[in-house]
Coordinates of C-alpha atoms in Angstrom, one line a residue:
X1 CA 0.0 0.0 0.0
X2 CA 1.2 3.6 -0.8
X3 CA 1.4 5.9 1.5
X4 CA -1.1 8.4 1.0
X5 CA 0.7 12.2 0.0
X6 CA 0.1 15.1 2.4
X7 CA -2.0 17.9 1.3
X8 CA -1.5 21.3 3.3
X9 CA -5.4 21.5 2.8
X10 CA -6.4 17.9 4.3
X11 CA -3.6 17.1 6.4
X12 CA -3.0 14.7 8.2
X13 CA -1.5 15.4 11.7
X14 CA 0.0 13.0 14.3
X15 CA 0.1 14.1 18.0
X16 CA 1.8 10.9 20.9
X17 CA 0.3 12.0 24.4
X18 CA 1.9 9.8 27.0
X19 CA -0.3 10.4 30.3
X20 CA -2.7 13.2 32.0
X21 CA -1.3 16.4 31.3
X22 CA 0.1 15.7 27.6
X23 CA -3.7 14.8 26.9
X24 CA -4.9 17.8 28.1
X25 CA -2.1 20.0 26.0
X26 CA -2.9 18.2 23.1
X27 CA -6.5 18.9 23.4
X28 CA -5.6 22.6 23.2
X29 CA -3.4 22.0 20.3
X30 CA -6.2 20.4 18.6
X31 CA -8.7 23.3 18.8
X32 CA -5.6 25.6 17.7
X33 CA -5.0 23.6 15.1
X34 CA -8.3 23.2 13.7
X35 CA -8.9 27.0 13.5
X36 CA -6.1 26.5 10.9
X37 CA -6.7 23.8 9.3
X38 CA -10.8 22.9 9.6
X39 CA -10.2 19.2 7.4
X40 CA -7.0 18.2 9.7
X41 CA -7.5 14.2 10.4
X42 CA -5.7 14.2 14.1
X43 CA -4.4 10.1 14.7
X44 CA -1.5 8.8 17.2
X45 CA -2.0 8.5 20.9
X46 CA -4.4 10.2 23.3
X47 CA -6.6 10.5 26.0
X48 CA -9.8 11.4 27.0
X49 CA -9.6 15.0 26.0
X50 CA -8.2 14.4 22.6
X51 CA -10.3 11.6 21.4
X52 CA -13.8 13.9 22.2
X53 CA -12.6 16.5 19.7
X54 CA -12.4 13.8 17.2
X55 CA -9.0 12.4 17.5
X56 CA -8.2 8.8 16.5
X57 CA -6.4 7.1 19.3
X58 CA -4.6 4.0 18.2
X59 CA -3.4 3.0 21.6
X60 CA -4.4 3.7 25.1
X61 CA -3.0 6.8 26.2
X62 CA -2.0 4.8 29.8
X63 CA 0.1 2.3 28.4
X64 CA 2.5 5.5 28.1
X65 CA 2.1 6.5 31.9
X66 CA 5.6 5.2 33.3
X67 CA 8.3 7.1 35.1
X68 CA 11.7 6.3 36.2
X69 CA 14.4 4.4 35.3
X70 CA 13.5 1.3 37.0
X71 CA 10.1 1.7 36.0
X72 CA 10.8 2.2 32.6
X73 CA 13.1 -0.9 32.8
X74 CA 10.7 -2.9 34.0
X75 CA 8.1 -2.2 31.3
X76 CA 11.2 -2.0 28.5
X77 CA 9.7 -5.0 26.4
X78 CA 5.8 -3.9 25.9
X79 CA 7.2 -0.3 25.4
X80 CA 9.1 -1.3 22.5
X81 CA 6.2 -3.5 20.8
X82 CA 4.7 -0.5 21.1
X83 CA 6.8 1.8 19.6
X84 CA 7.1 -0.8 16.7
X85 CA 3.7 -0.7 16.0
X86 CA 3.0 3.2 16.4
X87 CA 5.7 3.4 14.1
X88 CA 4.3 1.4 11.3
X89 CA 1.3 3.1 11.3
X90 CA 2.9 6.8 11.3
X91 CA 4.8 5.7 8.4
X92 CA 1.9 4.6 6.3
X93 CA -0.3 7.1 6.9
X94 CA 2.8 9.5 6.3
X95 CA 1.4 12.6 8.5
X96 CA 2.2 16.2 6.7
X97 CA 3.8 16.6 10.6
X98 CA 4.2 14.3 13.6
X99 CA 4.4 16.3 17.4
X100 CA 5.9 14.4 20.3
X101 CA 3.8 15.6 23.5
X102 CA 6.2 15.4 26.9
X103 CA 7.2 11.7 27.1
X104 CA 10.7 12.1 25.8
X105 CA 12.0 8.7 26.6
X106 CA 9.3 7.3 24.3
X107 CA 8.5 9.8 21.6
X108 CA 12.0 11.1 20.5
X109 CA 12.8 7.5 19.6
X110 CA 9.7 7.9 17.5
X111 CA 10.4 11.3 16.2
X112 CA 14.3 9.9 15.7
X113 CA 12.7 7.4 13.1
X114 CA 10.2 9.6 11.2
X115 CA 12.4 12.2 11.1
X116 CA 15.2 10.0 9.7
X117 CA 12.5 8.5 7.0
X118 CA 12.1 12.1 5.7
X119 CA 8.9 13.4 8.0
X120 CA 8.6 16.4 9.4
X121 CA 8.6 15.8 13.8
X122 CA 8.3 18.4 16.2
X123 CA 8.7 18.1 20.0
X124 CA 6.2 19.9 22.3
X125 CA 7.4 20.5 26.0
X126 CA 11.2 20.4 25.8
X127 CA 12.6 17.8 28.3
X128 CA 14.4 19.5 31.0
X129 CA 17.3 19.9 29.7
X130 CA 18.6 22.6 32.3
X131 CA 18.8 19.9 35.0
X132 CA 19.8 17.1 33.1
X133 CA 22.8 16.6 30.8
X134 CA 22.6 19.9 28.7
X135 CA 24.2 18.1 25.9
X136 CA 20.9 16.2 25.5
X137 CA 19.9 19.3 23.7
X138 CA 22.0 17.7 20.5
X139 CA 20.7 14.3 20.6
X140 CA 16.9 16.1 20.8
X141 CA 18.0 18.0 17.6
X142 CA 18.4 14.7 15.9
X143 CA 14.7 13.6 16.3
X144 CA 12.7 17.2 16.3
X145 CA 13.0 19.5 13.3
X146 CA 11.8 22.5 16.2
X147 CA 11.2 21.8 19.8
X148 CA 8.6 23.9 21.5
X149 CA 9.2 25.2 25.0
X150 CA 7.2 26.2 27.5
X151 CA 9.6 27.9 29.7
X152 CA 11.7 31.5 28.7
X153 CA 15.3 30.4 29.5
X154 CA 15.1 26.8 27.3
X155 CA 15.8 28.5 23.8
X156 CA 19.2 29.8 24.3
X157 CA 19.7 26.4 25.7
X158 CA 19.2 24.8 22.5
X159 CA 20.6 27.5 20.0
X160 CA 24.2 26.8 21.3
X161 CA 23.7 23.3 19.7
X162 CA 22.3 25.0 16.9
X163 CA 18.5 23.4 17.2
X164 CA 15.6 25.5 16.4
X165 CA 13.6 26.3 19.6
X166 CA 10.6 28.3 20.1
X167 CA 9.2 29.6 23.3
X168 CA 5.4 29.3 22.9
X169 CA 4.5 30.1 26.5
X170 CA 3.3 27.7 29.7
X171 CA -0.6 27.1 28.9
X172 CA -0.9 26.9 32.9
X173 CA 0.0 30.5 32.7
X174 CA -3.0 31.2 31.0
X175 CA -5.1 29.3 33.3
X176 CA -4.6 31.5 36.6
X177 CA -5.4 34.8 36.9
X178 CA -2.5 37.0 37.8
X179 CA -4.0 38.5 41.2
X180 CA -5.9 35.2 42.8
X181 CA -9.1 35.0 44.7
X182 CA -9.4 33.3 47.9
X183 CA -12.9 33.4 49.1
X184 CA -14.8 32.0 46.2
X185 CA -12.7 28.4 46.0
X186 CA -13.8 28.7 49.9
X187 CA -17.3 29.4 49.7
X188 CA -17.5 26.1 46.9
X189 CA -15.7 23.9 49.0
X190 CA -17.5 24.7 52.0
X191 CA -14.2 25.9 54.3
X192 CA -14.2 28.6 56.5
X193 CA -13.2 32.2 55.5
X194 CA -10.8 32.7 58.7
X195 CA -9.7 29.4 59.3
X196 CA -6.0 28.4 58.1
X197 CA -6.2 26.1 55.5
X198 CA -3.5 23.9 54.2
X199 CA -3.7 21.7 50.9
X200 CA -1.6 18.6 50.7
X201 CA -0.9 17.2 47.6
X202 CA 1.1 14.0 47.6
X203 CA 0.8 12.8 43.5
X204 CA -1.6 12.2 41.1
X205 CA -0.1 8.6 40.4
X206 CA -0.7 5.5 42.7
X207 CA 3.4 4.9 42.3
X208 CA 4.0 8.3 44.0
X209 CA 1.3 8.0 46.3
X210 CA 3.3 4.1 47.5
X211 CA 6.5 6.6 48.2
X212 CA 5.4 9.6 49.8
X213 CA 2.1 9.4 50.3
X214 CA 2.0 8.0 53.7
X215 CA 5.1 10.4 54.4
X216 CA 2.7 13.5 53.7
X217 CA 0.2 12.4 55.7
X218 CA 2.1 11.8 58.5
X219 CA 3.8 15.5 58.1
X220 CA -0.3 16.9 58.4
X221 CA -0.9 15.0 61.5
X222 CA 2.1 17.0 63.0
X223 CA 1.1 20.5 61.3
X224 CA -2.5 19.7 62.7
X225 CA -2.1 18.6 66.1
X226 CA 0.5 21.7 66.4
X227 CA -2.3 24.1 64.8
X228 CA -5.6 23.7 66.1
X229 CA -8.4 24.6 64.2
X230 CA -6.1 23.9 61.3
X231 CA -8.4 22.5 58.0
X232 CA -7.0 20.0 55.8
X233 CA -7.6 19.8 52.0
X234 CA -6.5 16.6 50.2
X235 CA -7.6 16.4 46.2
X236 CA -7.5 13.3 45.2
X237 CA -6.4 12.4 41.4
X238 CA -8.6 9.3 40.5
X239 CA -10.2 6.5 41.9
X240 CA -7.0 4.4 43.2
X241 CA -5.2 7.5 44.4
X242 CA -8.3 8.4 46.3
X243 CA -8.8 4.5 48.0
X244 CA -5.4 4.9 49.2
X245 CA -5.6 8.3 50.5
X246 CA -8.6 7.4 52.3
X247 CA -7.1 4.8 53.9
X248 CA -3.9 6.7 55.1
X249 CA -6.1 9.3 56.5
X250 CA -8.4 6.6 58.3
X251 CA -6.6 7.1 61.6
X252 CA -6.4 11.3 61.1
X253 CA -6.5 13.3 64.8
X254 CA -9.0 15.9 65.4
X255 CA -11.0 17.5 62.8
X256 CA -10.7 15.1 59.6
X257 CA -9.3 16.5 56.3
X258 CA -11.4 16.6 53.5
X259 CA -10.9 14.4 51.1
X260 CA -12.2 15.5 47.3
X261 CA -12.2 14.0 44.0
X262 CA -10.3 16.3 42.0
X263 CA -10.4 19.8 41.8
X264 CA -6.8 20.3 42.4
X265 CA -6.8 23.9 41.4
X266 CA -9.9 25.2 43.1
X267 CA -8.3 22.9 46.4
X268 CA -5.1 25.3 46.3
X269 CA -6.8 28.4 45.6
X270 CA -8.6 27.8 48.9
X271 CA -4.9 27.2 50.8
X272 CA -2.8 29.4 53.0
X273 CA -0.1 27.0 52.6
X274 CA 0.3 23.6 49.7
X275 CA 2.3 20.8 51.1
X276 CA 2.9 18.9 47.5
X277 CA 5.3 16.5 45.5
X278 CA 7.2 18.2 43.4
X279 CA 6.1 18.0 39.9
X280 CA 3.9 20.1 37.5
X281 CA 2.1 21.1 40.5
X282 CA 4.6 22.9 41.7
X283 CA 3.9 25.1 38.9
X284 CA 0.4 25.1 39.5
X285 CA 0.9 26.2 43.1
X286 CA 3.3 29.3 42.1
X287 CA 0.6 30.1 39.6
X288 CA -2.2 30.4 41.9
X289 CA 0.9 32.4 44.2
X290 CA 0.1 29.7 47.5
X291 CA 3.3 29.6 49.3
X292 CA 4.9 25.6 49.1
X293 CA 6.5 23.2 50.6
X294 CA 7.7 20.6 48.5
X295 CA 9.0 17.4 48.8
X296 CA 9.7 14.0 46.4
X297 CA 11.1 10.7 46.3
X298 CA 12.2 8.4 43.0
X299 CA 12.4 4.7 43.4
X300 CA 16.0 4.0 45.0
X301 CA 17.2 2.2 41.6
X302 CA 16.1 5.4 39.8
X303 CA 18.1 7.1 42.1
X304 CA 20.9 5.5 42.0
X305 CA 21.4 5.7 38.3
X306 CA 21.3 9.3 38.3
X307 CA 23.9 9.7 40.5
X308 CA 26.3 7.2 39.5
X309 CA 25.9 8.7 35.8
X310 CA 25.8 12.4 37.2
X311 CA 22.9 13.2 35.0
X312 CA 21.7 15.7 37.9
X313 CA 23.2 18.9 36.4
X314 CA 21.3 21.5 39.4
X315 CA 21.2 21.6 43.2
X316 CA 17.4 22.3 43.1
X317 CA 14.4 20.7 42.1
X318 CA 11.4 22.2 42.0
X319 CA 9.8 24.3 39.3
X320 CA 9.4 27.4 41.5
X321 CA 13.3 27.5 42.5
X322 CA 14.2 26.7 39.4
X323 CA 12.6 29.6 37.7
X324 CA 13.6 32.1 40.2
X325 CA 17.2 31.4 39.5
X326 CA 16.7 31.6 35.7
X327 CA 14.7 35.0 36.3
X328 CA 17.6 36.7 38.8
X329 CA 15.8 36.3 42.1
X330 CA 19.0 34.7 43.5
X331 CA 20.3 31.4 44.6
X332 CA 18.1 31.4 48.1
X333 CA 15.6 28.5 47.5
X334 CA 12.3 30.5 47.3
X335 CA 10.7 27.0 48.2
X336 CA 11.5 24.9 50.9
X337 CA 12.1 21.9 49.2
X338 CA 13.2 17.9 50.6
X339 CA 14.5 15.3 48.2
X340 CA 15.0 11.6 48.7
X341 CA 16.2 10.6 51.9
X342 CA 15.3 14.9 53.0
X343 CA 11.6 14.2 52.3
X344 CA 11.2 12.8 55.8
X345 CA 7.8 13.4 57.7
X346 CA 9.5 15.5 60.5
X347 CA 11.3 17.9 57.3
X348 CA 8.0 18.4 55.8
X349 CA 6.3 19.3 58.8
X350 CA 8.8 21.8 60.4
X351 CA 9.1 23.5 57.0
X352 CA 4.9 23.9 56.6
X353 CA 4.4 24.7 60.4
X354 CA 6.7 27.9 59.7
X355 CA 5.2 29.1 56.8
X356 CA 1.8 28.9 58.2
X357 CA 3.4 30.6 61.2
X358 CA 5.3 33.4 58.7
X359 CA 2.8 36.1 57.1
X360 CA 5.7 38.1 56.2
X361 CA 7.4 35.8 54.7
X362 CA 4.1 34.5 53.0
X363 CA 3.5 37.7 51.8
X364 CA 7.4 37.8 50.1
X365 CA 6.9 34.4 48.5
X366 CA 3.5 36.3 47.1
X367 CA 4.9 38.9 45.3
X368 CA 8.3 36.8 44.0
X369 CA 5.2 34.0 42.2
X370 CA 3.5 37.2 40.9
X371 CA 7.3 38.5 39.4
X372 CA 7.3 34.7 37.8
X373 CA 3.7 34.5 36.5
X374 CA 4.4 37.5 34.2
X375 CA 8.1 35.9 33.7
X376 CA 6.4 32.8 32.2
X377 CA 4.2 34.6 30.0
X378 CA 7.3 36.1 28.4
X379 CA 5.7 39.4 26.8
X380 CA 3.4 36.7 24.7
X381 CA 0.3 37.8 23.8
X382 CA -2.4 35.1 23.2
X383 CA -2.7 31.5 24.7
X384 CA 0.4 29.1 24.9
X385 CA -1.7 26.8 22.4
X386 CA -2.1 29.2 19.8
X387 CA 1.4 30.1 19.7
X388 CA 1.9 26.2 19.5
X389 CA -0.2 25.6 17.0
X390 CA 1.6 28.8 14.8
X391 CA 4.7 27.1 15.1
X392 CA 3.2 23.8 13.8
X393 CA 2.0 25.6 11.1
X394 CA 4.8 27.3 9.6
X395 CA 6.3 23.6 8.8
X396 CA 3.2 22.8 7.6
X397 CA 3.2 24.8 4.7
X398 CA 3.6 23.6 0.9
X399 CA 7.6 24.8 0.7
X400 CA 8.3 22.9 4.3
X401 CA 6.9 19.7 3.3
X402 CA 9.1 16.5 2.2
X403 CA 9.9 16.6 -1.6
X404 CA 8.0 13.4 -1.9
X405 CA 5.0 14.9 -0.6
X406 CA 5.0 18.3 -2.6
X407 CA 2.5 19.1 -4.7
X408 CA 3.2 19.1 -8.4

């Protein structure tokens, strides 16, 4: 069978979601994307989101949900059967442009082996490429014809190896206003106006939850029982992280937490203080300018690895701190943040009971998340996915495509 020719005015355009949050990015991308292009067929891998504005998802978006090294490792054979397969079906439907969601370890292979083949790949969220080995950036360059960041200080990263990089803007940032509101996430959840409130957030993945979950709960039986009168908030991300929160909180002193499906957002809005692994909601917590406390664990084995290969190229970890270096607000961690064998329940606690004892200092954390909030945005008018979907576009059109696909 031939593969069918792109056309620039039916195109055919492959997106590879690997979990949650890539779903819900390529969801935006596809709205953007059909304000260009109305006929676009949308096929590859998604969730949820992706498949109710028509997408055709070849695989289950979930077979793609694994982190770590050891994880990774573990699921190393189904992974690559995968990849096989999704790869046979990208090359005969021969997509005007194929864009690699997140998921690095899985879709720059893919992107690798389009791109080689004579395809047009682009990869949307750049891997983190500031903490990791920076000469990744190179090895990215072979697989993506133009990565698409979503943070200000990735670009420059990747135009010392010569690899075109475009800063399109965090679509979080678009999500949360810049001055937030309180009182109304209060009123919905039913939480007292002049009560301290603090959310804990301990994953959205069952595999985090087994690590730290139990930690975080311990660390808001200390905060509480120092703190009376103290309301606890735990969102919960789905049905298994939910039966296992509810049992670690079974035993909970005092007034118990409340425990909610979902609603992550609305959940920190409400907060004084967010007690949270460190991860994209880190982000999410800056953005709705809650003060954090942040802590995380890998798998030992995962560990391991990255210190005996020295991959870690930065002494801090979460989002927040991260940006506030790359913005000039100086190396003092703006977050108090516990890694590994730091992410202890006692760490956690001492660090939350002082914030929620610290207006001052509340207030300052305030005002830096508000400086980094309009740092994200980066002078970019427009949503993040619109700027995405722009820079999709442009290698779209009839002079970008591969000779074989030209029209005559």
């Amino acid at each position: 069978m031939q593969p069918i020719p792109p056309s620039p005015a039916l195109p055919t355009i492959a997106l590879i979601a690997g979990e949650d949050s890539g779903d819900q990015l390529g969801a935006d991308l596809i709205d953007a994307l059909r304000e260009r292009f109305p006929a676009a067929r949308f096929v590859g891998i998604g969730g949820p989101r992706m498949t109710a504005r028509g997408f055709e998802s070849w695989f289950d978006i979930r077979e793609l949900s694994v982190m770590g090294f050891a994880e990774v490792v573990k699921h190393l054979p189904r992974l690559l059967r995968l990849r096989k397969a999704l790869l046979r079906k990208l090359l005969a439907a021969h997509p005007d442009i194929t864009v690699g969601i997140d998921a690095p370890d899985f879709n720059l292979g893919v992107e690798r082996k389009l791109k080689a083949a004579g395809l047009h790949t682009i990869h949307y969220v750049s891997p983190s490429v500031w903490a990791w080995r920076e000469k990744r950036a190179e090895k990215i360059g072979q697989s993506a014809d133009r990565v698409l960041c979503l943070f200000p200080m990735e670009p420059p990263i990747y135009a010392k190896h010569g690899i075109d990089a475009r800063f399109v803007g965090h679509p979080l940032a678009d999500r949360f206003p810049m001055v937030s509101d309180r009182a109304a996430p209060r009123d919905a959840l039913g939480l007292p106006q002049d009560a301290p409130v603090l959310a804990v957030l301990p994953g959205s993945r069952p595999s985090e939850i087994e690590r730290v979950g139990a930690i975080f709960i311990a660390a808001a039986k200390r905060v509480a029982m120092a703190m009376p009168g103290l309301r606890i908030v735990v969102p919960a991300a789905n049905e298994r992280v939910h039966a296992r929160l509810k049992a670690l909180l079974a035993d909970f002193p005092g007034t118990p937490p409340l425990l909610i499906d979902g609603h992550a957002h609305e959940v920190m809005l409400a907060a004084d203080v967010v007690l949270l692994a460190s991860g994209t909601a880190t982000l999410e917590a800056m953005l709705a300018k809650r003060p954090m406390v942040v802590g995380y664990r890998v798998s030992p084995t995962s560990y391991r690895i990255a210190k005996a290969l020295r991959m870690l190229k930065t002494d801090v970890y979460s989002l927040p701190n991260i940006l506030a270096r790359a913005c000039g607000l100086g190396r003092r961690l703006l977050v108090p943040e516990f890694m590994q064998d730091d992410c202890t329940t006692e760490n956690l606690a001492d660090a939350t009971l002082a914030l929620l004892g610290d207006s001052e200092r509340r207030g300052a954390v305030v005002a830096a998340f508000e400086y980094l909030h309009q740092e994200l945005r980066g002078g970019l008018e427009g949503r993040a996915a619109d700027h995405a979907a722009d820079a999709i576009a442009e290698l779209m059109s009839p002079t970008a495509l591969p000779a074989a696909g030209r029209q005559a």
